[in-house]
Coordinates of C-alpha atoms in Angstrom, one line a residue:
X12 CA -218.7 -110.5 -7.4
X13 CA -218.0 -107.1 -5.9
X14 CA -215.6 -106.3 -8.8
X15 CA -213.7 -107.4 -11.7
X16 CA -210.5 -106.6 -13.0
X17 CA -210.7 -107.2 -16.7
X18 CA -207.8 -107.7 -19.0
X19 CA -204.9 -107.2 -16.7
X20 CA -201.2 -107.9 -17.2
X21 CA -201.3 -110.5 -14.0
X22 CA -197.5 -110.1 -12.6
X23 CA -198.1 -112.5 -9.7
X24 CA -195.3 -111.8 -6.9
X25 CA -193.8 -115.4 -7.3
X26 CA -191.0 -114.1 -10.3
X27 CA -192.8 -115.7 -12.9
X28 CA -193.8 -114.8 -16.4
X29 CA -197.1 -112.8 -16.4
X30 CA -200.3 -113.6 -18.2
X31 CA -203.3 -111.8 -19.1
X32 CA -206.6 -112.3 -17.3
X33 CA -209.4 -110.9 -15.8
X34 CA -209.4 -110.9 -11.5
X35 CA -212.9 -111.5 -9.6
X36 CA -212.7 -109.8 -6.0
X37 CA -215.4 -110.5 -3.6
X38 CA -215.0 -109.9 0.4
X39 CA -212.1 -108.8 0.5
X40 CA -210.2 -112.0 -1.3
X41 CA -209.5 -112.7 -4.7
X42 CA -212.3 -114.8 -5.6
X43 CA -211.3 -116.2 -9.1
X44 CA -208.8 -115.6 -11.8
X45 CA -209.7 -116.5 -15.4
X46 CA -206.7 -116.6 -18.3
X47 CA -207.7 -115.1 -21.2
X48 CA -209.5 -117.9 -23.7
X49 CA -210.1 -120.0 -20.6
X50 CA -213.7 -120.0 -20.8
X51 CA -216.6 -117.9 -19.5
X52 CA -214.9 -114.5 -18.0
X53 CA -216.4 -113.5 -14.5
X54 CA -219.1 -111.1 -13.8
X55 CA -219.0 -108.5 -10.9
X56 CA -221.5 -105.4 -9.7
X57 CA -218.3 -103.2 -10.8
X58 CA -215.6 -104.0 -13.3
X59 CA -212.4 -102.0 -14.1
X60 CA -210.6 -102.1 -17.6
X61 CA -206.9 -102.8 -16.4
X62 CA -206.0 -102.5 -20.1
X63 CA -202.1 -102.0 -20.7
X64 CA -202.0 -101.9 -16.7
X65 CA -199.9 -104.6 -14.8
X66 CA -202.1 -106.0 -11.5
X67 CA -199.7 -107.5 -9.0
X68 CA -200.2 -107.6 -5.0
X69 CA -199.4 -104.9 -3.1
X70 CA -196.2 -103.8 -1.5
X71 CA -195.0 -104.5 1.4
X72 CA -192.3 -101.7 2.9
X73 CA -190.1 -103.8 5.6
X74 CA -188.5 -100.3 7.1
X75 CA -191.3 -97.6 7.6
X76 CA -191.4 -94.8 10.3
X77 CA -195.7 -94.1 10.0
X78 CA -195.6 -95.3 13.9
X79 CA -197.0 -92.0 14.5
X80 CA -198.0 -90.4 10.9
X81 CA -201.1 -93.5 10.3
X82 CA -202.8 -92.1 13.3
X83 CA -202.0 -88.2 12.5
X84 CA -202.5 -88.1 8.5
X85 CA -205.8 -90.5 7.9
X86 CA -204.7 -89.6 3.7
X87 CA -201.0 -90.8 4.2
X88 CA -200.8 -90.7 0.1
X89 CA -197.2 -91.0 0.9
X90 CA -197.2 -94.4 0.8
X91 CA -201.0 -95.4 -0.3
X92 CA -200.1 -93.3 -4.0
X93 CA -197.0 -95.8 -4.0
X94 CA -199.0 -98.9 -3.8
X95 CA -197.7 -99.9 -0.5
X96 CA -200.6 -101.9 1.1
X97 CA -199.0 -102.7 4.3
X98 CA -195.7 -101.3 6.3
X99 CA -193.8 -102.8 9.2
X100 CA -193.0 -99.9 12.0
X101 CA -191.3 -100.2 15.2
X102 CA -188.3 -99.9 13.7
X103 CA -184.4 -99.4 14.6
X104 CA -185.3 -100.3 18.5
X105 CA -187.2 -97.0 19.2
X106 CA -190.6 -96.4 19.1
X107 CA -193.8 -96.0 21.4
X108 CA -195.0 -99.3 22.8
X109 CA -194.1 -101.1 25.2
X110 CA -193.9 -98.5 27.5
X111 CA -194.9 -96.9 30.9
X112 CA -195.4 -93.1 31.2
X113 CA -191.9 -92.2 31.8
X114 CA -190.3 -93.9 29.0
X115 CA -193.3 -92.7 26.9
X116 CA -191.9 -89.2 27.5
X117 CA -188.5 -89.9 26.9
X118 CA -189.0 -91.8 23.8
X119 CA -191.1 -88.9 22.5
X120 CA -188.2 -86.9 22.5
X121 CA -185.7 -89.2 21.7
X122 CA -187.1 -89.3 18.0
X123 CA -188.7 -86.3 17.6
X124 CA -186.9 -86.4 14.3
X125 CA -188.3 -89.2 13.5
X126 CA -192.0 -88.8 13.6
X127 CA -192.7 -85.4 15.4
X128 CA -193.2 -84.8 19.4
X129 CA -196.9 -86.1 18.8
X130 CA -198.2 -83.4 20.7
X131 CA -201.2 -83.8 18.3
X132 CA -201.7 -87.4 19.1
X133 CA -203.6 -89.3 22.1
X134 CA -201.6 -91.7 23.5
X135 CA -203.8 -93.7 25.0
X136 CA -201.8 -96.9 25.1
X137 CA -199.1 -98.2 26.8
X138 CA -198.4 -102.2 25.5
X139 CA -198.1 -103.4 22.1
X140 CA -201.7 -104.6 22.1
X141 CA -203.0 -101.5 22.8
X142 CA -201.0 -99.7 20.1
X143 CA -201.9 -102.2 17.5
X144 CA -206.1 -101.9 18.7
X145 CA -205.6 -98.6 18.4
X146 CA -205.0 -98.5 14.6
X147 CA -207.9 -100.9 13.8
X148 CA -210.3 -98.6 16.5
X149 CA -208.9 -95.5 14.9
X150 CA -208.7 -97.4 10.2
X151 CA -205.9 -96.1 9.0
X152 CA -204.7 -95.9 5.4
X153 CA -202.8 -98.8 4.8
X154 CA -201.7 -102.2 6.7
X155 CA -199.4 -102.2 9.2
X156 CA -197.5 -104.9 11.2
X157 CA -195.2 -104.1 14.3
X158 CA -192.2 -104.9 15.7
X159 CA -190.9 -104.9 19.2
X160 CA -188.0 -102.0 20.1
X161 CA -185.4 -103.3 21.6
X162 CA -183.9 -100.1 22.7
X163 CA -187.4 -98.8 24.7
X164 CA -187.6 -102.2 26.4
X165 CA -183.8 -101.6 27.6
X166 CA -185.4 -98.0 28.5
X167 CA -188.2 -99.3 30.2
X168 CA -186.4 -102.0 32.4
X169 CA -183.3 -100.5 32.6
X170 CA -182.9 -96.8 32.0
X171 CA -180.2 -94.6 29.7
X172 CA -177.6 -96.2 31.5
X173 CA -174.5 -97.8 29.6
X174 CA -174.2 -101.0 31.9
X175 CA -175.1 -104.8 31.8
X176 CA -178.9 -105.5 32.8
X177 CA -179.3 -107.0 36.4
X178 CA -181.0 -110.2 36.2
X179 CA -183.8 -108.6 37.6
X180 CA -184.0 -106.1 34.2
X181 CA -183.0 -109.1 32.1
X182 CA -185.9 -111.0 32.9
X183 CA -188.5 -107.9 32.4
X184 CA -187.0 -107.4 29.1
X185 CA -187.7 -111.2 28.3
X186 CA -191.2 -110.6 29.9
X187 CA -191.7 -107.5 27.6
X188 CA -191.0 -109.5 24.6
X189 CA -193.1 -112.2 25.3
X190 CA -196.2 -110.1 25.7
X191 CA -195.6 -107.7 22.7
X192 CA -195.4 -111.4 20.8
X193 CA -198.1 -112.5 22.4
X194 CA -200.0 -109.2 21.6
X195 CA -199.2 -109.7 17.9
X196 CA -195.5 -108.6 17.6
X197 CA -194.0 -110.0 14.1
X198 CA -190.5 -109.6 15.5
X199 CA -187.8 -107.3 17.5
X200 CA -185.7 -104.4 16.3
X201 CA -183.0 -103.1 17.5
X202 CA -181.0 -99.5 16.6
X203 CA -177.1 -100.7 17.8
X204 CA -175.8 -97.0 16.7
X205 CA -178.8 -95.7 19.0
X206 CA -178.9 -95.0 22.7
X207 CA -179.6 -96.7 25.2
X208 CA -180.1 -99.9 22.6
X209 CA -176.2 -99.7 21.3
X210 CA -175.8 -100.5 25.4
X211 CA -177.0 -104.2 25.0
X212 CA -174.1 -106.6 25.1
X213 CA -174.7 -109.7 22.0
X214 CA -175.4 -112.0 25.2
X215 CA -178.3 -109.5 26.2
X216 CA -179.5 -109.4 22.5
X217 CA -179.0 -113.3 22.3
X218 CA -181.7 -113.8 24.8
X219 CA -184.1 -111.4 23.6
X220 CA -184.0 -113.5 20.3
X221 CA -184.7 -116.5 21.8
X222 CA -187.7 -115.2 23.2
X223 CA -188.4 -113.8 19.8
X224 CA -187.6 -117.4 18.3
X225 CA -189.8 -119.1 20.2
X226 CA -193.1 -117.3 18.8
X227 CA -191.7 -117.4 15.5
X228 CA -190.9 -114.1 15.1
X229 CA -187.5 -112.4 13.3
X230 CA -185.0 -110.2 14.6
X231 CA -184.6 -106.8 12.6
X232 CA -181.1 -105.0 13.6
X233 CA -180.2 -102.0 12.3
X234 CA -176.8 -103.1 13.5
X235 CA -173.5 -101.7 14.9
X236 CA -171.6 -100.2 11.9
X237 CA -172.4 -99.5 8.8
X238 CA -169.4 -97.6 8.3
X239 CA -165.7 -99.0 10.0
X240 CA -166.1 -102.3 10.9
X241 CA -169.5 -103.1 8.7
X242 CA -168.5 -106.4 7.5
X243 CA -168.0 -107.2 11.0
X244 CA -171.1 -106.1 12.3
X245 CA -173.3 -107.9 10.0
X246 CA -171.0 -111.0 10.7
X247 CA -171.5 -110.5 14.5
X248 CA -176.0 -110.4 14.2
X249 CA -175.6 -113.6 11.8
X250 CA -173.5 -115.6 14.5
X251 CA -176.0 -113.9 17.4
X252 CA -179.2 -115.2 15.1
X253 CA -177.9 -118.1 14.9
X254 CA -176.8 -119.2 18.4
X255 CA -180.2 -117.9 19.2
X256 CA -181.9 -119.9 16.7
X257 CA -183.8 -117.1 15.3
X258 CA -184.8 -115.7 11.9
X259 CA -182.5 -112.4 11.3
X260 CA -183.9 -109.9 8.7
X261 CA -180.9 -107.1 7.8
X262 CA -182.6 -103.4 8.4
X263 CA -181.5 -101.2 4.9
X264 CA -178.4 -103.3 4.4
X265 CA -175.9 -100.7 2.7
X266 CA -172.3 -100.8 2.7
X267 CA -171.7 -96.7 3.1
X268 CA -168.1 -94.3 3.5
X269 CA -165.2 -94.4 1.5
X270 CA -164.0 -97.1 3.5
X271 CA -167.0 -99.5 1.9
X272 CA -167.0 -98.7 -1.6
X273 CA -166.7 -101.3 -3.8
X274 CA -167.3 -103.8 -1.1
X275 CA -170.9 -105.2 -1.3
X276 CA -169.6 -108.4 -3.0
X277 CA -167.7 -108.8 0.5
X278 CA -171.4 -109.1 2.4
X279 CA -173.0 -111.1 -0.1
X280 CA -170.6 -113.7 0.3
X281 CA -171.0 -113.4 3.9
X282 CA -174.4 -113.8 3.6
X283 CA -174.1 -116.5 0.9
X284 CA -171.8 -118.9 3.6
X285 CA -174.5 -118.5 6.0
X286 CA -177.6 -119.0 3.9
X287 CA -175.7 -122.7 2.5
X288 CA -175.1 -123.1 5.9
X289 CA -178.9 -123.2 7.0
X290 CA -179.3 -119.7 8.3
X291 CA -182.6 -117.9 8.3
X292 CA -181.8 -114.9 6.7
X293 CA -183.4 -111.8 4.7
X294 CA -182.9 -108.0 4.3
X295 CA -184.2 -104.7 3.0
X296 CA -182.7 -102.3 1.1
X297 CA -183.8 -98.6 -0.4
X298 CA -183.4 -97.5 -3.9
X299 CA -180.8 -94.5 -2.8
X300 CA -177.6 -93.6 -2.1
X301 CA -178.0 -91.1 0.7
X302 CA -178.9 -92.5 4.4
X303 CA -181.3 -90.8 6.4
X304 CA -181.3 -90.0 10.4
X305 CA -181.2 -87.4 13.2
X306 CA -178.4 -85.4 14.3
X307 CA -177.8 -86.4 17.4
X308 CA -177.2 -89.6 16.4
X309 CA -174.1 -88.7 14.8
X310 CA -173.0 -88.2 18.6
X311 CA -170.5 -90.6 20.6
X312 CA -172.4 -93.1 22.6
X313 CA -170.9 -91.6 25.8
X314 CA -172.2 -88.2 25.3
X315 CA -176.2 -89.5 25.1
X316 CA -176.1 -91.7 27.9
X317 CA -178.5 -90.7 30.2
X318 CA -181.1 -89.3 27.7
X319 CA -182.4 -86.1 25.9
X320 CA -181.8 -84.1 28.6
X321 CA -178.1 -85.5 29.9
X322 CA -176.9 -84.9 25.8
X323 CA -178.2 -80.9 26.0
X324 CA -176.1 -80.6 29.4
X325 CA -173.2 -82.1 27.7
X326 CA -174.0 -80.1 25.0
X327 CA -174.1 -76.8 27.1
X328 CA -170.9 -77.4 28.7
X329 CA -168.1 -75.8 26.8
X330 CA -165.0 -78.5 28.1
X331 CA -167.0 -81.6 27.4
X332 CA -168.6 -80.0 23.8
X333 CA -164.9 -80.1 23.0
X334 CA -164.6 -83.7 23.7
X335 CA -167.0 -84.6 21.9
X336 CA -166.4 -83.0 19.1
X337 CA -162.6 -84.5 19.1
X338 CA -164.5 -87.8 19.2
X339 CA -166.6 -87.0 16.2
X340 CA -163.8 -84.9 13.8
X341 CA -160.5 -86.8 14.5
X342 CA -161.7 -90.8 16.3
X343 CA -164.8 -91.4 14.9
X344 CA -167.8 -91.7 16.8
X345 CA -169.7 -94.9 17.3
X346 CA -172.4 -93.0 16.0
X347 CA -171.1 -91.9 13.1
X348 CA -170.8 -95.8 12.3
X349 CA -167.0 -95.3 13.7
X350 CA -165.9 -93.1 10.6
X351 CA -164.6 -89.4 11.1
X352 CA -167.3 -87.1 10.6
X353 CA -166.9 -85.3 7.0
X354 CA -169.4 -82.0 7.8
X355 CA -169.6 -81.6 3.8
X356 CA -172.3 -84.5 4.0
X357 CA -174.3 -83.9 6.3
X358 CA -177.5 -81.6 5.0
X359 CA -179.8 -80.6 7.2
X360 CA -183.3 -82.1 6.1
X361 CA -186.1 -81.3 8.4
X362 CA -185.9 -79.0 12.2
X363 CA -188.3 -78.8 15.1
X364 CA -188.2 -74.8 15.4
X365 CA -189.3 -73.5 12.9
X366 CA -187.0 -70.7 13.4
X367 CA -184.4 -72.6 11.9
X368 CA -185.9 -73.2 8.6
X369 CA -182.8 -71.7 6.8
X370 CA -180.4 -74.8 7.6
X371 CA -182.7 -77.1 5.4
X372 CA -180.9 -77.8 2.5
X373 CA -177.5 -76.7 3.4
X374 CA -174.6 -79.3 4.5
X375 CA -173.1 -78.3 8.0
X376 CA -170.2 -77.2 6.1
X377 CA -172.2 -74.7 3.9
X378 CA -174.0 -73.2 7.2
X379 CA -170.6 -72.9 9.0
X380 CA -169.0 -71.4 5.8
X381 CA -171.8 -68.2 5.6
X382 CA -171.3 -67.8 9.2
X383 CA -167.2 -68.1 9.2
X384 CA -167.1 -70.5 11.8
X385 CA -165.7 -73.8 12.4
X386 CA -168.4 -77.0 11.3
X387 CA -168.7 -77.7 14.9
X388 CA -170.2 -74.9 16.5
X389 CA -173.0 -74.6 13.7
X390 CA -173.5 -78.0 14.6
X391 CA -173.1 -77.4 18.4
X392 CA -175.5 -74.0 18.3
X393 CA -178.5 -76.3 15.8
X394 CA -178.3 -79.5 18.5
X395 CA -178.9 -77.2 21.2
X396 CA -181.3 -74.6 19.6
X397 CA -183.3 -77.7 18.1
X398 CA -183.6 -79.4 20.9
X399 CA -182.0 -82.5 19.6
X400 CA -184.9 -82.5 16.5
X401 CA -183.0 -81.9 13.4
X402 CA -182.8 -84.6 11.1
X403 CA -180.2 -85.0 8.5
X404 CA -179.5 -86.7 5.2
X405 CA -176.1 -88.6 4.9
X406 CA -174.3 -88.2 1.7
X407 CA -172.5 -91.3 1.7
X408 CA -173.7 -94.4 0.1
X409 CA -172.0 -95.9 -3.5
X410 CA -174.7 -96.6 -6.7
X411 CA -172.2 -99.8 -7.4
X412 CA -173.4 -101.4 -3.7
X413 CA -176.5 -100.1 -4.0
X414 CA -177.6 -102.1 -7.3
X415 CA -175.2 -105.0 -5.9
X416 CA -177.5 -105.6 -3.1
X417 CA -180.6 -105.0 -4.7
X418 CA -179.9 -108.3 -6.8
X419 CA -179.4 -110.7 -3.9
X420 CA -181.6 -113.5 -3.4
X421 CA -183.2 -112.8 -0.2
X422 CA -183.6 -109.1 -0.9
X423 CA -187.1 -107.1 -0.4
X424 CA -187.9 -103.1 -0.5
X425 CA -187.9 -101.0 2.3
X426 CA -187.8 -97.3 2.4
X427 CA -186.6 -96.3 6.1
X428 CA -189.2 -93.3 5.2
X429 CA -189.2 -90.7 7.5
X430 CA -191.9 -88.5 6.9
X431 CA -190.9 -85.3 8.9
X432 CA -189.0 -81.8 8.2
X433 CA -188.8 -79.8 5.5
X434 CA -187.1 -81.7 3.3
X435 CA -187.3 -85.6 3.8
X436 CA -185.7 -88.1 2.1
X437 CA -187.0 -88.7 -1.6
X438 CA -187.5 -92.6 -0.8
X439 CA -190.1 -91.2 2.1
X440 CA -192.6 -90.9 -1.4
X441 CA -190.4 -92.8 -4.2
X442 CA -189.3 -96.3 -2.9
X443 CA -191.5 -98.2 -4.7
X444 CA -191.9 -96.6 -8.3
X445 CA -188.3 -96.2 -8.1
X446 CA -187.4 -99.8 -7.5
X447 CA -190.6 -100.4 -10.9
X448 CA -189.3 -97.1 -13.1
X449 CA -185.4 -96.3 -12.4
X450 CA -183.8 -99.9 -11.5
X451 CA -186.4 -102.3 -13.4
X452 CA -187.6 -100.4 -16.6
X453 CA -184.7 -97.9 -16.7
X454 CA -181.7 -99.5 -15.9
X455 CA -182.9 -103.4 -16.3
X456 CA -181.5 -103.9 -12.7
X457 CA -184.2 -106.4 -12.0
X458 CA -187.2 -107.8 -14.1
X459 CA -190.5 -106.6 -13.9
X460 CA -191.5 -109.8 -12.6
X461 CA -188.4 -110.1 -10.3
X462 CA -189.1 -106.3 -9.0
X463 CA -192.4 -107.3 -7.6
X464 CA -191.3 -110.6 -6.3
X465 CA -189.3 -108.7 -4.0
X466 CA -191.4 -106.1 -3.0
X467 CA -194.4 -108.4 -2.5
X468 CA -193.9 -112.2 -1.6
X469 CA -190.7 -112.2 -0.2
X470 CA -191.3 -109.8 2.3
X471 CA -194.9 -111.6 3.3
X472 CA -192.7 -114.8 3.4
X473 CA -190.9 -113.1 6.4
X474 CA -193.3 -111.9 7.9
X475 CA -195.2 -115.0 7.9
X476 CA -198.3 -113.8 5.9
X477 CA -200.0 -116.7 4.8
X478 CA -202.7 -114.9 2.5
X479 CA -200.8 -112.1 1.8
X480 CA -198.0 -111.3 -0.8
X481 CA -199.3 -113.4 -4.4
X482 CA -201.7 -113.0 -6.8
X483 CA -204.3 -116.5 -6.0
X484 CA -207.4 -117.3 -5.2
X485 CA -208.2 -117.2 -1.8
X486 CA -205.4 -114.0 -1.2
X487 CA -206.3 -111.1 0.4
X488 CA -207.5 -108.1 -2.2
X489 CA -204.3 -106.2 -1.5
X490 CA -203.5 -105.2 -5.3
X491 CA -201.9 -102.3 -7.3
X492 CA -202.3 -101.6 -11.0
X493 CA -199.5 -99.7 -12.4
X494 CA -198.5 -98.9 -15.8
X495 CA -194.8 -100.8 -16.3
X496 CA -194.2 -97.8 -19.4
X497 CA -194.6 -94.5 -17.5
X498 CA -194.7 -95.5 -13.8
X499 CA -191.7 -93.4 -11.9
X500 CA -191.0 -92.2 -8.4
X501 CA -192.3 -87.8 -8.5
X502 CA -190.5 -87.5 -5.3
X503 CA -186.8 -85.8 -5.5
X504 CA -184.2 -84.2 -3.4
X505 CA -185.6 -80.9 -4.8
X506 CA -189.4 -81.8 -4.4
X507 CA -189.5 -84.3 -1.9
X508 CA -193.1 -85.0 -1.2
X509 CA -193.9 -85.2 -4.9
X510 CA -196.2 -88.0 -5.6
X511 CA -195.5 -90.8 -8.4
X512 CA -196.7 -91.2 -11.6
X513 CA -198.1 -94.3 -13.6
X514 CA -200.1 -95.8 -10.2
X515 CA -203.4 -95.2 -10.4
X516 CA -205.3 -97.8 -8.6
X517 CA -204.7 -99.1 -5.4
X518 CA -207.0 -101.9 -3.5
X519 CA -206.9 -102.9 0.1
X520 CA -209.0 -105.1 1.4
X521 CA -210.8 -105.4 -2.2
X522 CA -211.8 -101.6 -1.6
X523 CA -210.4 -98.8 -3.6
X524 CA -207.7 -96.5 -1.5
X525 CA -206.3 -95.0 -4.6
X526 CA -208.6 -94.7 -7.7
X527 CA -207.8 -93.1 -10.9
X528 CA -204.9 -91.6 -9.3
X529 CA -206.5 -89.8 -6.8
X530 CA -206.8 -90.6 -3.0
X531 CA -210.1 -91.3 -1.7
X532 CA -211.3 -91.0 1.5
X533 CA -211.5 -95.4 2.5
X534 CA -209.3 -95.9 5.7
X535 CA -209.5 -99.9 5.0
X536 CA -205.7 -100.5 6.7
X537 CA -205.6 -102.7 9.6
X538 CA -203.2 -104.1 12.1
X539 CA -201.6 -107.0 10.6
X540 CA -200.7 -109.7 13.9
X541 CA -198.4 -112.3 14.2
X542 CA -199.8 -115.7 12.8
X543 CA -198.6 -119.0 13.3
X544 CA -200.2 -120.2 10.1

């Protein structure tokens, strides 16, 4: 065999007890897996003493933002050193494909907070197909499966206006659908607190789902509150699955604001009803209490119709900046998830202009407070200056939800990681050894054994990944071997991009993408498509 595994602690991904034994790899696929004292061990041209180590498959991250970072950063040791072996992107309704070259532009700088203006990339596709040959043309670092955004295919076909589709733009949304399924497409996102996605009425979404259904796909909605009225959003995308008959996996399902706290037994009982009742259902959650976006989403929906350009106007214009910051401070904007704005936390995580580099780390309040001005018009000054590209973290998740959620029955890992700015979001590096260290070894959360059943066959179970997810023979070589005593996220709201500890080998596709801690230079990631298997 190529190689051999010897005397690992064999945690499977299907929540059982491990076992000891030694793992033959050859072409890619677990070739054979022999107990210990189960006769003659296997032989390989390499072996690799997995002593004290646990082997289980690799992770799977639901919520990743690497649309852009797997073709800039070939290394992209932000996610390989965490054992992640494959991450789903296309997330929260935005992203690059499918697209012409005017909603490529607008896109670009509709989530230039997200993943960078990509003037160092080649965009040399426009469909879903393209993007995902791209990846294998380019080998990237790690796996990486795609779904559709709903809110670019309302850009494409419709525009940045806040109306009903025509039946003209309703059937090339449906047509867009098909083909990115078609193309390989494991599902559809959506971003409901994002413009111009948040403009879709539940019939519009309903029908996009069926299309979705029909190729066996899921529906991943980063929904339309997770603030006021959160219990009722997640109500409203389980009755819209399920009219549409299709498979509805929750994007980082938190219950965040004062207004939530205490109140994740409230959604697992919703979630419980509908499960009993037959419903499809799964979500993803990260091992933090902050959130993690852009600025400008925090806007009202009626100040970024129209796009990048129609929000800096607004912006500029001293009568209707006043508006919306009445909306934000005293109503509550739909993008702030319907709750008041509290300045105090929002911290400025990552900016565009580099110029601005002293608002990273400081809460809008503590800018406005050195500067003896109102919240507002520090805000106001970085939305303009930034050109929309700041990116913020969002002090205000509960721990008690957090671990609440983390225990459900159809839970898997995600880290919503966005990767730029100066300071990103710990869970960008930390997800996955935080979910193994701080929540399984630390705090007894979860089981070892339950931990990676989460992070590794429950999310290929979504996804449809029939090869994928478990330790067998005949499974794809996607494996981690990770010490269950020392292994721990590095990454912090200090240091960031700190890498983890207690990881040191990582196999894709049987070949070595981490190897005694250290990233080498095997690009063995490919795109993962839609199977019907």
């Amino acid at each position: 065999m190529d190689l051999v595994i010897r005397n690992a602690r064999v945690i499977d991904g299907s929540g059982g007890d491990s076992y000891t034994a030694d793992v033959g790899i050859d072409g890619g696929r677990i070739a054979e897996i022999r107990k210990a004292g189960d006769g003659p061990r296997p032989s390989g041209q390499r072996t690799l003493d997995a002593d004290g180590l646990a082997l289980s498959p690799g992770f799977i991250d639901m919520h990743a933002h690497s649309d852009l970072a797997l073709l800039r950063d070939p290394d992209h040791s932000a996610k390989a050193a965490q054992g992640v072996t494959l991450e789903v992107l296309g997330q929260d309704g935005l992203s690059y494909a499918p697209v012409d070259d005017r909603t490529l532009a607008e896109v670009r700088k509709a989530i230039t907070g997200w993943n960078g203006d990509g003037c160092d990339i080649d965009f040399d596709w426009r469909t879903v197909g393209e993007y995902l040959d791209r990846l294998d043309r380019q080998g990237i670092a790690v796996n990486a499966a795609y779904l559709i955004p709903q809110g670019t295919v309302r850009m494409y076909a419709v525009g940045w206006d806040d109306r009903e589709a025509t039946p003209e733009e309703m059937d090339r949304m449906r047509q867009l659908v098909a083909e990115g399924m078609e193309q390989g497409a494991v599902g559809m996102s959506s971003g409901l607190t994002y413009t111009p996605g948040m403009y879709a009425k539940d019939s519009e979404l309903s029908e996009l789902c069926k299309v979705v259904a029909r190729y066996d796909g899921y529906y991943c909605p980063h929904h339309r509150s997770y603030g006021a009225g959160a219990l009722q959003a997640y109500e409203e995308m389980v009755n819209l699955t399920r009219e549409a008959d299709c498979a509805l996996h929750l994007a980082h399902a938190t219950m965040n604001f004062g207004v939530n706290k205490g109140k994740a037994p409230d959604l697992l009982t919703l979630l419980d009803g509908a499960l009993d009742a037959g419903a499809d259902i799964s979500l993803d959650t990260y091992p933090y209490t902050p959130g993690c976006t852009t600025l400008v989403a925090m806007l009202p929906s009626w100040a970024s119709e129209g796009g990048p350009e129609a929000i800096l106007t607004r912006l500029q214009d001293d009568a209707t900046a006043e508006k919306i910051r009445h909306h934000m401070e005293v109503i509550g904007a739909d993008g702030c998830h319907g709750v008041p704005i509290e300045w105090d936390t929002i911290e400025i995580s990552g900016v565009s202009d580099p110029g601005l580099a002293s608002c990273v780390g400081k809460t809008i309040q503590q800018s406005a407070d050195m500067r003896g001005e109102e919240p507002w018009v520090t805000a106001r000054r970085l939305l303009i200056n930034d050109k929309l590209g700041s990116t913020i973290l969002q002090h205000v998740g509960h721990e008690e939800n957090v671990r609440q959620i983390m225990r459900h029955r159809v839970h898997t890992g995600g880290s919503d990681g966005i990767l730029q700015g100066f300071k990103p979001h710990p869970r960008a590096y930390g997800t996955f050894p935080q979910y193994l260290g701080r929540y399984s070894r630390e705090l007894g959360i979860l089981s070892l054994e339950e931990t990676v059943e989460h992070l590794t066959s429950r999310p290929a179970a979504r996804l449809r990944l029939p090869d994928r997810g478990l330790v067998r023979e005949g499974y794809r070589a996607d494996l981690v071997l990770f010490d269950p005593e020392t292994v721990a996220a590095g990454s912090t709201f200090e240091s960031p991009r700190t890498l983890p500890v207690g990881i040191p080998h990582v196999l894709i596709d049987g070949k070595s993408v981490i190897e005694d801690g250290k990233r080498t230079d095997v690009l063995a990631g490919r795109a993962v498509r839609r199977t019907t298997a």
